[in-house]
Coordinates of C-alpha atoms in Angstrom, one line a residue:
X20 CA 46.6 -46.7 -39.6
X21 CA 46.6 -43.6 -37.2
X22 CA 47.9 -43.5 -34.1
X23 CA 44.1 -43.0 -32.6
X24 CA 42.9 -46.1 -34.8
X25 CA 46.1 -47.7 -33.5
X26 CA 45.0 -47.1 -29.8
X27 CA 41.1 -47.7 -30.2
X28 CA 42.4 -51.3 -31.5
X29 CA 44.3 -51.6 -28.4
X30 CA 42.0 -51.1 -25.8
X31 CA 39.6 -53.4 -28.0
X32 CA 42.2 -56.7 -27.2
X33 CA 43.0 -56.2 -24.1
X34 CA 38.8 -55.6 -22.6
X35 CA 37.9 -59.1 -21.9
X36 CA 34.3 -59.9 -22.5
X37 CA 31.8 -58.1 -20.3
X38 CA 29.1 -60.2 -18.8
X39 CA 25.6 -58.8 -19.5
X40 CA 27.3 -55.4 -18.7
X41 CA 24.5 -53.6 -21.7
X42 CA 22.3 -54.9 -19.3
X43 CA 24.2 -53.6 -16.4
X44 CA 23.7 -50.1 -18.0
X45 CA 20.2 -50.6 -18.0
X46 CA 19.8 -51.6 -14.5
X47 CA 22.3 -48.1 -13.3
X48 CA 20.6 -46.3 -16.0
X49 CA 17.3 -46.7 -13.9
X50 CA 18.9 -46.0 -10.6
X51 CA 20.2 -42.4 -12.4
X52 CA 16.6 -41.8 -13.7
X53 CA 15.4 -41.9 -10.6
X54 CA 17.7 -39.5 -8.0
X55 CA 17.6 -37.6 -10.9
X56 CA 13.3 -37.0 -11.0
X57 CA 14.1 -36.8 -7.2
X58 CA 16.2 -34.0 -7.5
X59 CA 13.2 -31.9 -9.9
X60 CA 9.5 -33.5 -9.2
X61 CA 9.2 -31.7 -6.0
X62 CA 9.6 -28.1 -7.7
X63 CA 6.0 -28.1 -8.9
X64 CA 4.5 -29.6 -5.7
X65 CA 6.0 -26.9 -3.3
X66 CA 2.7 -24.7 -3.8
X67 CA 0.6 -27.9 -2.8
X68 CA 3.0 -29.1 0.3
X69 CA 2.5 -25.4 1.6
X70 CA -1.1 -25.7 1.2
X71 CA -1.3 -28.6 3.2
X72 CA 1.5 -28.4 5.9
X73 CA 2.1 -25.0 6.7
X74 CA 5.6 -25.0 6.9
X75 CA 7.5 -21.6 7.5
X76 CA 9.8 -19.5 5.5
X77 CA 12.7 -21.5 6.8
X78 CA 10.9 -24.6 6.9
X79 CA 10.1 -24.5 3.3
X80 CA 14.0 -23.7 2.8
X81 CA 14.9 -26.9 3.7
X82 CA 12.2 -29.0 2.1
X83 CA 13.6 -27.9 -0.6
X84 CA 17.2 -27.6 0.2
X85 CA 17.9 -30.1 2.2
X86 CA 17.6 -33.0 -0.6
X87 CA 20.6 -31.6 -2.6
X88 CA 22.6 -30.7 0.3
X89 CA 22.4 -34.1 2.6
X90 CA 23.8 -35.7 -1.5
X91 CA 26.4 -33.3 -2.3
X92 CA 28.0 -33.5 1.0
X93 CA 27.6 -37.5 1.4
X94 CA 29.2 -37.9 -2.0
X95 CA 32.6 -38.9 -1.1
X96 CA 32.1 -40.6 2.0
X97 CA 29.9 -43.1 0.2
X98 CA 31.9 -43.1 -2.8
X99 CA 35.1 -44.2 -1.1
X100 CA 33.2 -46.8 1.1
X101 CA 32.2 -48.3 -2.1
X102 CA 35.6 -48.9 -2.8
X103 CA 36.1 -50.6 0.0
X104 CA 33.0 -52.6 1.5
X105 CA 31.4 -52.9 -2.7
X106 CA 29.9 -50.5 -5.3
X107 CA 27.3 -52.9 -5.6
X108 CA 26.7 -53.7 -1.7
X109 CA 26.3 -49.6 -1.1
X110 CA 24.1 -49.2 -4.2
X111 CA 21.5 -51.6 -2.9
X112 CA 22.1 -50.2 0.6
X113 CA 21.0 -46.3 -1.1
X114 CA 17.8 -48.2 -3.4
X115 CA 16.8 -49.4 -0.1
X116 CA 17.3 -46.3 1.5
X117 CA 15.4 -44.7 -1.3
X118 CA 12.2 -46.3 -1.2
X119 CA 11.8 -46.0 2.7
X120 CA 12.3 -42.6 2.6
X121 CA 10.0 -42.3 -0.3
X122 CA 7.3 -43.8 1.5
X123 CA 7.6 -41.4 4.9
X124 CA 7.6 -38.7 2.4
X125 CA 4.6 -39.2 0.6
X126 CA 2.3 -40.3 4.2
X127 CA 4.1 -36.7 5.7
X128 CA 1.6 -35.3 7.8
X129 CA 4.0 -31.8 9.1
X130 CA 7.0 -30.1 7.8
X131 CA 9.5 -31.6 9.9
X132 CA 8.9 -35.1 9.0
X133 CA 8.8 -34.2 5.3
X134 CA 12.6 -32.8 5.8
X135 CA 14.0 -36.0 7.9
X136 CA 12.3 -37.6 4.5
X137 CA 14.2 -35.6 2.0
X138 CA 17.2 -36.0 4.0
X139 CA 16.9 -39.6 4.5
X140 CA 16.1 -39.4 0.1
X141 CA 19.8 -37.4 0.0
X142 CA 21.5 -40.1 2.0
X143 CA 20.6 -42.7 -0.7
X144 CA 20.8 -40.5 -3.7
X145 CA 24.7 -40.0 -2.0
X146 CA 24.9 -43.7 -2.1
X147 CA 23.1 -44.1 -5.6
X148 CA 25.4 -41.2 -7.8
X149 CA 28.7 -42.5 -7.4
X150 CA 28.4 -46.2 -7.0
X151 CA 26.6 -45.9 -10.6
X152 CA 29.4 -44.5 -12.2
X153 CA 32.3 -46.1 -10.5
X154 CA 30.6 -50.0 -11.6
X155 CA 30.0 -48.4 -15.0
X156 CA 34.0 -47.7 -15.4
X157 CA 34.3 -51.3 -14.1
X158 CA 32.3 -53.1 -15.9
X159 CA 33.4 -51.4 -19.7
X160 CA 36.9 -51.4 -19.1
X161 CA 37.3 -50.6 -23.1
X162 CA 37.8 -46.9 -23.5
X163 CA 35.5 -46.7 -26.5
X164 CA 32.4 -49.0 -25.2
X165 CA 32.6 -46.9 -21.6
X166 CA 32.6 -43.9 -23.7
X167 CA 29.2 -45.1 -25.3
X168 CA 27.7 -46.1 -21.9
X169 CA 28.8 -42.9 -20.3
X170 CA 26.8 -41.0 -22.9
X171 CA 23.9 -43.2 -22.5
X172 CA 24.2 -42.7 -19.0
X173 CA 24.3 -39.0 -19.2
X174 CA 21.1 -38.5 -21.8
X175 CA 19.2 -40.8 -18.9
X176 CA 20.0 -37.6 -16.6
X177 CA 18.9 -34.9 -18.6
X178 CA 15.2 -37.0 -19.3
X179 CA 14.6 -37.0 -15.6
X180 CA 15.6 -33.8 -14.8
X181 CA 13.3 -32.9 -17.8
X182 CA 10.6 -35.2 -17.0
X183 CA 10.5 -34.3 -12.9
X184 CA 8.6 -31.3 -13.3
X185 CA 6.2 -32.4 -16.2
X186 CA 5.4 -35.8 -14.2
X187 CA 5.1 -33.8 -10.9
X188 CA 2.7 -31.6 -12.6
X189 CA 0.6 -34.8 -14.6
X190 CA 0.5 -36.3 -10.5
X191 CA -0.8 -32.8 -8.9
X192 CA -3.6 -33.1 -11.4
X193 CA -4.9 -36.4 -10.6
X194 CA -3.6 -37.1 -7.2
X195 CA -2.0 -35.2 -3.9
X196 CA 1.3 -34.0 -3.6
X197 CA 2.7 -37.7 -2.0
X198 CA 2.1 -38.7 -5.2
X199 CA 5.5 -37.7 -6.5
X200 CA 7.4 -39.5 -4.2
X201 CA 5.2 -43.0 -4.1
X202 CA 6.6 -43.3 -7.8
X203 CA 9.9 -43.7 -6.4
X204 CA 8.2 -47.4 -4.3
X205 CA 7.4 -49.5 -7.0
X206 CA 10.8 -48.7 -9.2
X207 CA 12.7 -49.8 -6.1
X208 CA 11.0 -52.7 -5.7
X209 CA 12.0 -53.8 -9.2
X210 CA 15.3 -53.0 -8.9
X211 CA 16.2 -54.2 -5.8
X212 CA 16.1 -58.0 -6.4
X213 CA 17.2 -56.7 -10.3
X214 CA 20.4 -55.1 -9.0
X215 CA 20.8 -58.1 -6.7
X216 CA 20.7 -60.5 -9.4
X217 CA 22.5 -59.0 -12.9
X218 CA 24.9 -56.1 -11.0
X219 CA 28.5 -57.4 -10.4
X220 CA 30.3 -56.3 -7.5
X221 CA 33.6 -54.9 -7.6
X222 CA 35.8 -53.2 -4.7
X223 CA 39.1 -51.2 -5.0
X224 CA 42.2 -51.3 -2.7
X225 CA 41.2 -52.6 0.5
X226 CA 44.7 -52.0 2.3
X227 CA 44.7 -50.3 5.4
X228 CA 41.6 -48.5 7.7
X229 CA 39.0 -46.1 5.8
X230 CA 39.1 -43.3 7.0
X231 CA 36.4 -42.8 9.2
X232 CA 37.2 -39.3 10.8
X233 CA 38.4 -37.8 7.1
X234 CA 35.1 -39.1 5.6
X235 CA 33.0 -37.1 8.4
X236 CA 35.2 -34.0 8.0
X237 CA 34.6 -33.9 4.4
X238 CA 30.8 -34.3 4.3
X239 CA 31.0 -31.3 7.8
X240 CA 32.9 -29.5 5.3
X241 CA 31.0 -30.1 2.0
X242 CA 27.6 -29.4 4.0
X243 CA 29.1 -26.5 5.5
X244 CA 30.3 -25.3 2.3
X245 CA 27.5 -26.2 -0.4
X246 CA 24.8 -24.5 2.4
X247 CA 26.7 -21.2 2.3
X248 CA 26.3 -21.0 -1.3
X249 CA 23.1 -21.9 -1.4
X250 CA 22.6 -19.0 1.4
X251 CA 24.6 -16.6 -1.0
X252 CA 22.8 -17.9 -3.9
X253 CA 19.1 -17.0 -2.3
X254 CA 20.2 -13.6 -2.1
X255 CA 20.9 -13.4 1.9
X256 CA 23.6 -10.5 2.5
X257 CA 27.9 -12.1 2.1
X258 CA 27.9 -10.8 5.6
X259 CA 25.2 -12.5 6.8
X260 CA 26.6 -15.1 10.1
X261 CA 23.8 -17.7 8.3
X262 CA 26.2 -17.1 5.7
X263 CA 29.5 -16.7 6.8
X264 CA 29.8 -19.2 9.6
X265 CA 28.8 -22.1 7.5
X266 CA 31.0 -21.4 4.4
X267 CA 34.2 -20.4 7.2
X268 CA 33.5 -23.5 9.2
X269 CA 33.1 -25.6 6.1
X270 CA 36.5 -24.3 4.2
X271 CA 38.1 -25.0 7.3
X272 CA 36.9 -28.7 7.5
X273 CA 37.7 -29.1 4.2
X274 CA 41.4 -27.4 4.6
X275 CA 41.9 -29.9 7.3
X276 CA 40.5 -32.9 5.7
X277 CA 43.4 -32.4 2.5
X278 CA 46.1 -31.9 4.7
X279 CA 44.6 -35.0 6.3
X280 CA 44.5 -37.6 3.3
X281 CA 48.3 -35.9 2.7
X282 CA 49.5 -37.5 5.8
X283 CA 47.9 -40.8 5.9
X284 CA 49.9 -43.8 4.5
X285 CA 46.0 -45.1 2.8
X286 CA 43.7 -42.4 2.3
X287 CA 40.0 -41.9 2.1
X288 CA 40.7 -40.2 -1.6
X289 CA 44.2 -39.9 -3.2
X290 CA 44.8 -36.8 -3.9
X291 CA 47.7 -36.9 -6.4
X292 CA 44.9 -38.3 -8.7
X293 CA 44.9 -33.8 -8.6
X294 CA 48.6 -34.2 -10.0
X295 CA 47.4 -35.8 -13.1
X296 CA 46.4 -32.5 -15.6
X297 CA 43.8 -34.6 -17.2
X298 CA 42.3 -35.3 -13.5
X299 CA 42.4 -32.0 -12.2
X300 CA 41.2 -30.3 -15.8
X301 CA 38.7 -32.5 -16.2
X302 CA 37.1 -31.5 -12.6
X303 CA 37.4 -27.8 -12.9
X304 CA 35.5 -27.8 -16.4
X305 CA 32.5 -29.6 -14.8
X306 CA 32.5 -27.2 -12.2
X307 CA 32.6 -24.2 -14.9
X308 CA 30.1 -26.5 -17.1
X309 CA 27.7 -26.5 -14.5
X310 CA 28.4 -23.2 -12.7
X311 CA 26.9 -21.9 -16.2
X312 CA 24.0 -23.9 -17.0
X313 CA 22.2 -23.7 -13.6
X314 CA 22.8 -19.9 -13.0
X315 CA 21.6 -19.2 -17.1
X316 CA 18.6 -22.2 -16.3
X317 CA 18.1 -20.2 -13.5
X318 CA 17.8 -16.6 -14.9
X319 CA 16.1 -17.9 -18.0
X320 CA 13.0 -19.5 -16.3
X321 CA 12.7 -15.9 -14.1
X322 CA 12.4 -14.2 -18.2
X323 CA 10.3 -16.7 -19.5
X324 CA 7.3 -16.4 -17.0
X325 CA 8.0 -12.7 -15.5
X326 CA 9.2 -11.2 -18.7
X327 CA 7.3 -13.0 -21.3
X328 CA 4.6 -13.8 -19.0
X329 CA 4.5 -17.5 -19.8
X330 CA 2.8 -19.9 -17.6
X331 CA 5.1 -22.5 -15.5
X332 CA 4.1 -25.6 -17.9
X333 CA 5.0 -22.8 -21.0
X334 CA 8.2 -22.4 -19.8
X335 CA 9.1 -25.8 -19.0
X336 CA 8.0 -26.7 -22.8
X337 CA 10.0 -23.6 -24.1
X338 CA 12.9 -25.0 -22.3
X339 CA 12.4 -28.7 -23.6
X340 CA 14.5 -28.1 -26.6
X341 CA 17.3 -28.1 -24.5
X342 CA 17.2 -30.7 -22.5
X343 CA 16.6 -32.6 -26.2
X344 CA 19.7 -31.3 -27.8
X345 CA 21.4 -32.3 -24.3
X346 CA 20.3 -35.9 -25.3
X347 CA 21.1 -35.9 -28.4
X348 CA 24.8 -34.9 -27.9
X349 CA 24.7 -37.3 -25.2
X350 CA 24.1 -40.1 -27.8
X351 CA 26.6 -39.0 -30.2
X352 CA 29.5 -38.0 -27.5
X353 CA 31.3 -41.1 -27.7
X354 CA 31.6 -41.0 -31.9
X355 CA 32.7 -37.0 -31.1
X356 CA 35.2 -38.1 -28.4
X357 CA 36.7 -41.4 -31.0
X358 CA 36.9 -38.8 -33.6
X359 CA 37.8 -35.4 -32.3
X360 CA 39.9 -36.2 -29.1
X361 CA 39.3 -35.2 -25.3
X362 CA 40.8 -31.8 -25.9
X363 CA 39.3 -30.4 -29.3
X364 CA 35.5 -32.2 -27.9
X365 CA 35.6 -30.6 -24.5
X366 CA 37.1 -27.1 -25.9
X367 CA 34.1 -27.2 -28.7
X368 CA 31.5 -27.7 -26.4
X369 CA 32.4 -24.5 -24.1
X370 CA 32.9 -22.4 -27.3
X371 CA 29.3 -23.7 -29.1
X372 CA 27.9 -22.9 -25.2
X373 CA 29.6 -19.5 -25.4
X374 CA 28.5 -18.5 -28.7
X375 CA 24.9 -19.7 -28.1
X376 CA 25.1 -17.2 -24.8
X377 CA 25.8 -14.5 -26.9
X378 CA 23.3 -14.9 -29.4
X379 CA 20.6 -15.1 -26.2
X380 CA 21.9 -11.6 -25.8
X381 CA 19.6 -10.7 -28.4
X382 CA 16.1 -11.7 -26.2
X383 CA 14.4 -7.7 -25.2
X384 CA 11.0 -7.1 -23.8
X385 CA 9.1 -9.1 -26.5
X386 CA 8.8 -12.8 -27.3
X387 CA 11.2 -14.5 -30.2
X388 CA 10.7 -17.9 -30.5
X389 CA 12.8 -18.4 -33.2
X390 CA 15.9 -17.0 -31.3
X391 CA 15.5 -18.8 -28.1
X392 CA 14.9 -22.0 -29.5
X393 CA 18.4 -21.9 -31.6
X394 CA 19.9 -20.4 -28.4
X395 CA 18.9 -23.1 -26.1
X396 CA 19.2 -26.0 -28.7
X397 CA 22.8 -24.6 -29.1
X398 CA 23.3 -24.4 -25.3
X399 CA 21.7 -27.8 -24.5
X400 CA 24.5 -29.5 -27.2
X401 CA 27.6 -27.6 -26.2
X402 CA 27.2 -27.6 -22.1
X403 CA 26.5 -31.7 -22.5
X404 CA 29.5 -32.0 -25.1
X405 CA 31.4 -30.3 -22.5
X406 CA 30.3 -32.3 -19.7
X407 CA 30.7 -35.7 -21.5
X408 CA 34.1 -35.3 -22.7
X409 CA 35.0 -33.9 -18.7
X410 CA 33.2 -36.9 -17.1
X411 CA 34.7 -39.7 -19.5
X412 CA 38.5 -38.2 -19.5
X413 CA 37.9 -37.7 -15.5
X414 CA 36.5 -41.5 -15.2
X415 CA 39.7 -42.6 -17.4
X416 CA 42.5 -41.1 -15.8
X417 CA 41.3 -43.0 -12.3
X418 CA 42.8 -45.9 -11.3
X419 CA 39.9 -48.5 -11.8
X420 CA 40.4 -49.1 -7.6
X421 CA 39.9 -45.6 -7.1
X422 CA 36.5 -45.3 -9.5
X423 CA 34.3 -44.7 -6.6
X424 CA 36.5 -41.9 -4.8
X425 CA 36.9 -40.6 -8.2
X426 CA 33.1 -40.3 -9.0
X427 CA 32.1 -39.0 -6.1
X428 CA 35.2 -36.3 -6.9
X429 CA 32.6 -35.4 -10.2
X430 CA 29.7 -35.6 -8.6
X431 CA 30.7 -33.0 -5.7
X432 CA 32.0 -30.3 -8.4
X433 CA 29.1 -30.9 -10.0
X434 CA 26.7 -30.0 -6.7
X435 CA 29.6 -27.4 -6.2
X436 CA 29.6 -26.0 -9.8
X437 CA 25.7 -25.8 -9.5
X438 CA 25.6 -24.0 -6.3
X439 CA 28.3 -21.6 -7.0
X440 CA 26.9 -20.9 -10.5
X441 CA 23.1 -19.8 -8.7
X442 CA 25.0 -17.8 -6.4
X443 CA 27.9 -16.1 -8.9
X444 CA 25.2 -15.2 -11.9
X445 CA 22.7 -14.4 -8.9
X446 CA 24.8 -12.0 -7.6
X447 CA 25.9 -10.2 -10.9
X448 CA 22.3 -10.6 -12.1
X449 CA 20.9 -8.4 -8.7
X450 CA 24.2 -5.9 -9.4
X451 CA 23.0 -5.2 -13.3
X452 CA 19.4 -5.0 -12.1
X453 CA 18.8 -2.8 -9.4
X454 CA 20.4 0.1 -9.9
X455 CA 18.0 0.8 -13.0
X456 CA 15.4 1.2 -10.4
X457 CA 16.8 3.7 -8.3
X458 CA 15.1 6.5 -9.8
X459 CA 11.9 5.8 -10.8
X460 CA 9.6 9.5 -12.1
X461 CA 6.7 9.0 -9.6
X462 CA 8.0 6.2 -7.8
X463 CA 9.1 6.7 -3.9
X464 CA 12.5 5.9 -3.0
X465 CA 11.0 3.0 0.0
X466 CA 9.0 1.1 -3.2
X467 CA 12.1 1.6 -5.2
X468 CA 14.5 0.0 -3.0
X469 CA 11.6 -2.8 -2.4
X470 CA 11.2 -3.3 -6.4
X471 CA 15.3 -3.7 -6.7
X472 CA 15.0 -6.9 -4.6
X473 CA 13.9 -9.1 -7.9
X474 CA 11.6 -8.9 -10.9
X475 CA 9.0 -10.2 -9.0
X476 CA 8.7 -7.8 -6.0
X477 CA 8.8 -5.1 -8.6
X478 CA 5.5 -6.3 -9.5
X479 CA 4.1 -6.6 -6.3
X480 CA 4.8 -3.4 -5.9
X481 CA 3.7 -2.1 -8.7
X482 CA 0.3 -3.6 -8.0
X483 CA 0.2 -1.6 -5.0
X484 CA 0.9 1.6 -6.5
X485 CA -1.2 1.3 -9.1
X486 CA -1.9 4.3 -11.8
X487 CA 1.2 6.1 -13.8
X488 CA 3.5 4.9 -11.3
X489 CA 2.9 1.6 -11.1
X490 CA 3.3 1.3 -15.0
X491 CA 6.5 3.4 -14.8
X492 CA 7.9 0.9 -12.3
X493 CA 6.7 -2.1 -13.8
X494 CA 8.2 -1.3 -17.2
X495 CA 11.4 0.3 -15.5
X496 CA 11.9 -3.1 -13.6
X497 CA 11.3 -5.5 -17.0
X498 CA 13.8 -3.0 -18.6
X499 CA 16.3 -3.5 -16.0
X500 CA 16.2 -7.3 -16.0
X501 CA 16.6 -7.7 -19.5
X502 CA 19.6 -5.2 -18.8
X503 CA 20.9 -7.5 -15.8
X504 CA 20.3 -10.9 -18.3
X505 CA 22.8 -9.2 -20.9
X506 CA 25.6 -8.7 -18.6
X507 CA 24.7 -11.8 -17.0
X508 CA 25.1 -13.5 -20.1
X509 CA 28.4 -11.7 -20.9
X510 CA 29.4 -12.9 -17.6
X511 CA 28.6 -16.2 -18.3
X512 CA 30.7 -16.0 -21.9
X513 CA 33.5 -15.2 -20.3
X514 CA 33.7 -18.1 -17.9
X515 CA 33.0 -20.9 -20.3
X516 CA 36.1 -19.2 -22.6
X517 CA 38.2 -19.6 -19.5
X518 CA 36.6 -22.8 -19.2
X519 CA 37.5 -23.7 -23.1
X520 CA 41.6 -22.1 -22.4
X521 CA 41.6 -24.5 -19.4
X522 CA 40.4 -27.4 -21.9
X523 CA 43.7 -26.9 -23.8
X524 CA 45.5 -29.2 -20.7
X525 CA 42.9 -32.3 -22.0
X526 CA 44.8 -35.2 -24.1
X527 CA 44.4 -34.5 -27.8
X528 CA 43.5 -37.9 -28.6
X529 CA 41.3 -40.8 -27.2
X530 CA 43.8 -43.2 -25.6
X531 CA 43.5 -46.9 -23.7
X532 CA 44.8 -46.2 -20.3
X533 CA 47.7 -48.4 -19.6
X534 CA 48.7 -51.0 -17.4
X535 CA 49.2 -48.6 -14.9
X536 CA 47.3 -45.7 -15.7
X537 CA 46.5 -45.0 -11.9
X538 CA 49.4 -43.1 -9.9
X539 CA 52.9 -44.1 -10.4
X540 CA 53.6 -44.8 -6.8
X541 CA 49.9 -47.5 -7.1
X542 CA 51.0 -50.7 -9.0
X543 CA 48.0 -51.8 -9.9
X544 CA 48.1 -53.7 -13.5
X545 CA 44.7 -54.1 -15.5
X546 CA 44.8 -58.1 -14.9
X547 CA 44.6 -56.9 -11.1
X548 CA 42.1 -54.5 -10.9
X549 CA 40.1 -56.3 -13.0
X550 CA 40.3 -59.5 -11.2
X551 CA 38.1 -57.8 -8.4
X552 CA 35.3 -57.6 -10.4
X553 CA 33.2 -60.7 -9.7
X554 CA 29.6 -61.4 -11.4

């Protein structure tokens, strides 16, 4: 028998028997599903909500923004208070939190009521993300069977954030725009007295204070942080003070709140769960993971309709097959992981993702179907390969008391990841673009420097000029996105290979965490932790 057989066999005799918990993956499955269709149903109803409310420039920002930012920078502080007041306690707190918030939503009658709603919907998608994943690595305390779940788990995200838009757009047909968030009413309303009833609750180390002052300085800092990005990423000047002060401020907060949890006898999060290479790896390759697919997601739907000329619902179905072939390597992730190791999965996946970014090289002016459906297929499978093996060898290497602190860790690199990849591939995409429109034959240097803004203002502006000129800058500015997409691409390559070199620190082989697979200075035996789990 090998030594991974050997190991597998292991963890089987020493998980006790789960209560219900394939049912208890249902029920959190559910709560997934539905922050993430929060997180994408609104994208097709900002034309509508502008319609009808008026909102401003900066207004709008925030309907929009303010959603993922309120979650990102929440994570932690609701993670670790889940560890110690109950997963299951906060989870029902953010369902809760949900549906009311769903509710002012959808009867929003101005702009500024609509973003206290999405705020209000990012506080309980904060409390929803990591209390999901921290009672999932309580309740399959076998390796294997949490492996299974976690991919389960991970499939249920890429359906919503494939179904948001294409159920936002069915709802705009045959109702108004509240429509998208009353959906949200009647699943909470299930699952509330469901979660109640089948959910167990579990709580970590409850010794000494939580950190109350750490846990606001990390979600000043996160906010602070994750909004400068975001600022960055929507193309406002580095310089900017909208920029600069909130991303200064923010790494400041976030300086002070390490050196912080270094000094305190209990802190919020532990931080030499960092000292463990699996830990620390396992972070940074969700943050390169992500930093790629949301930049390329990004880039790609801007081709599909300005390039191509494909309509919104055309390009969501041309970019179906990737959220399929994230599914399906979803499903099979915990056989990969059994079979192939942490290491080899993880480094595969960012290699597959590379290669199928190099072969999207290959898209020009015109249409091929064929090639962007085997590059996406191939991107969908190797960026949720890689993000499955991170996520499950990151849940692992936590001690189980520390699963909330530690989920909230994955769930902020992946907001992080996200942001920094719109604003990284944004920025090298604008670099490779504009300069192509600098000198334009008929073209005058004010429309050039208007057209080198994005695609889509070189179109505007083409309209305007009309005759010879206008076609000259039209096809000059599709030329010189294509060109930016390549080195976009290229750029893109080259981070997930760093991505599959940093891979190379990942365990080569699936084992059962130990007695004491927390931190060395933590005793905390598997009888313990897992005597705090009560139905």
């Amino acid at each position: 028998m090998s030594g991974t057989t050997t190991a597998a066999a292991r963890c089987r005799r020493e998980t006790g028997p789960g209560a219900n918990r394939w049912v208890v993956l249902i029920v959190l499955c559910v709560s997934l599903l539905l922050v993430a269709l929060d997180a994408t149903v609104l994208h097709v109803a900002v034309p509508a909500v502008t319609e009808d409310l008026k909102p401003g420039a900066i207004e709008l920002l925030w309907i929009v923004d303010i959603y993922p930012l309120v979650c990102a920078s929440l994570l932690i502080l609701f993670g670790t208070l889940g560890d110690r007041v109950g997963r299951r306690r906060i989870l029902l707190l953010g369902y809760g939190f949900f549906g009311v918030a769903s509710g002012i939503a959808a009867l929003a009658d101005s702009a500024q009521v609509l973003i206290g709603a999405r705020a209000l919907l990012g506080v309980g998608g904060a409390m929803i993300m990591p209390a999901t994943l921290s009672i999932l690595r309580q309740v399959f305390p076998d390796r294997r069977e949490r492996a299974l779940a976690i991919g389960i788990w991970s499939a249920v995200a890429a359906v919503g954030a494939a179904v948001g838009p294409l159920l936002g757009g069915f709802l705009l047909e045959h109702f108004w725009w509240g429509s998208v968030f009353l959906i949200n009413i009647p699943l909470m309303l299930i699952s509330l007295p469901v979660g109640r009833l089948l959910l167990p609750e579990s709580k970590g180390d409850r010794d000494g204070p939580w950190d109350v002052v750490g846990a606001l300085m990390a979600a000043a800092g996160l906010f602070g942080a994750v909004l400068g990005v975001k600022r960055l990423g929507g193309g406002e000047p580095p310089l900017s003070p909208f920029t600069v002060v909130p991303l200064v401020v923010g790494a400041a907060l976030l300086v002070a709140f390490v050196r912080r949890q270094r000094r305190r006898a209990h802190p919020l999060v532990d931080l030499r769960m960092f000292a463990r290479p699996a830990f620390s790896t396992s972070v940074g390759c969700i943050v390169l993971a992500m930093l790629a697919l949301v930049g390329l997601e990004l880039i790609a739907a801007q081709y599909l309709q300005l390039v191509l000329g494909l309509s919104p619902l055309e390009t969501g179905l041309r970019l179906l097959p990737l959220t399929i072939a994230a599914m399906a390597a979803g499903l099979v992730g915990s056989h990969m992981l059994h079979r192939f190791g942490p290491r080899r999965m993880v480094v595969f996946g960012f290699c597959l993702t590379a290669g199928s970014v190099v072969t999207l090289t290959a898209m020009g002016a015109e249409d091929n179907t064929g090639l962007l459906l085997f590059g996406f297929v191939l991107l969908g499978f190797g960026l949720e390969t890689t993000l499955f093996g991170a996520y499950e060898s990151m849940l692992s290497e936590a001690p189980q008391e520390q699963a909330g602190g530690a989920a909230a860790i994955g769930e902020t690199s992946y907001q992080l990841g996200a942001g920094i990849g719109i604003a990284l591939l944004g920025s090298v995409m604008n670099a490779a673009y504009a300069p192509g429109l600098s000198s334009v034959p008929g073209v005058p240097a004010s429309a050039s420097g208007a057209a080198g803004h994005s695609l889509g203002e070189a179109y505007e502006v083409a309209a305007r000029l009309g005759g010879a000129p206008g076609a000259a800058l039209r096809h000059a500015a599709r030329d010189s996105f294509v060109h930016g997409l390549h080195v976009t691409l290229l750029v893109s390559a080259g981070l997930l290979m760093l991505g599959a070199v940093m891979a190379l620190r990942l365990p080569r082989v699936m084992e059962c965490e130990g007695p004491a697979a927390g931190l060395a200075e933590v005793p905390a035996p598997r009888e313990a932790a897992e005597s705090r789990v009560s139905a």
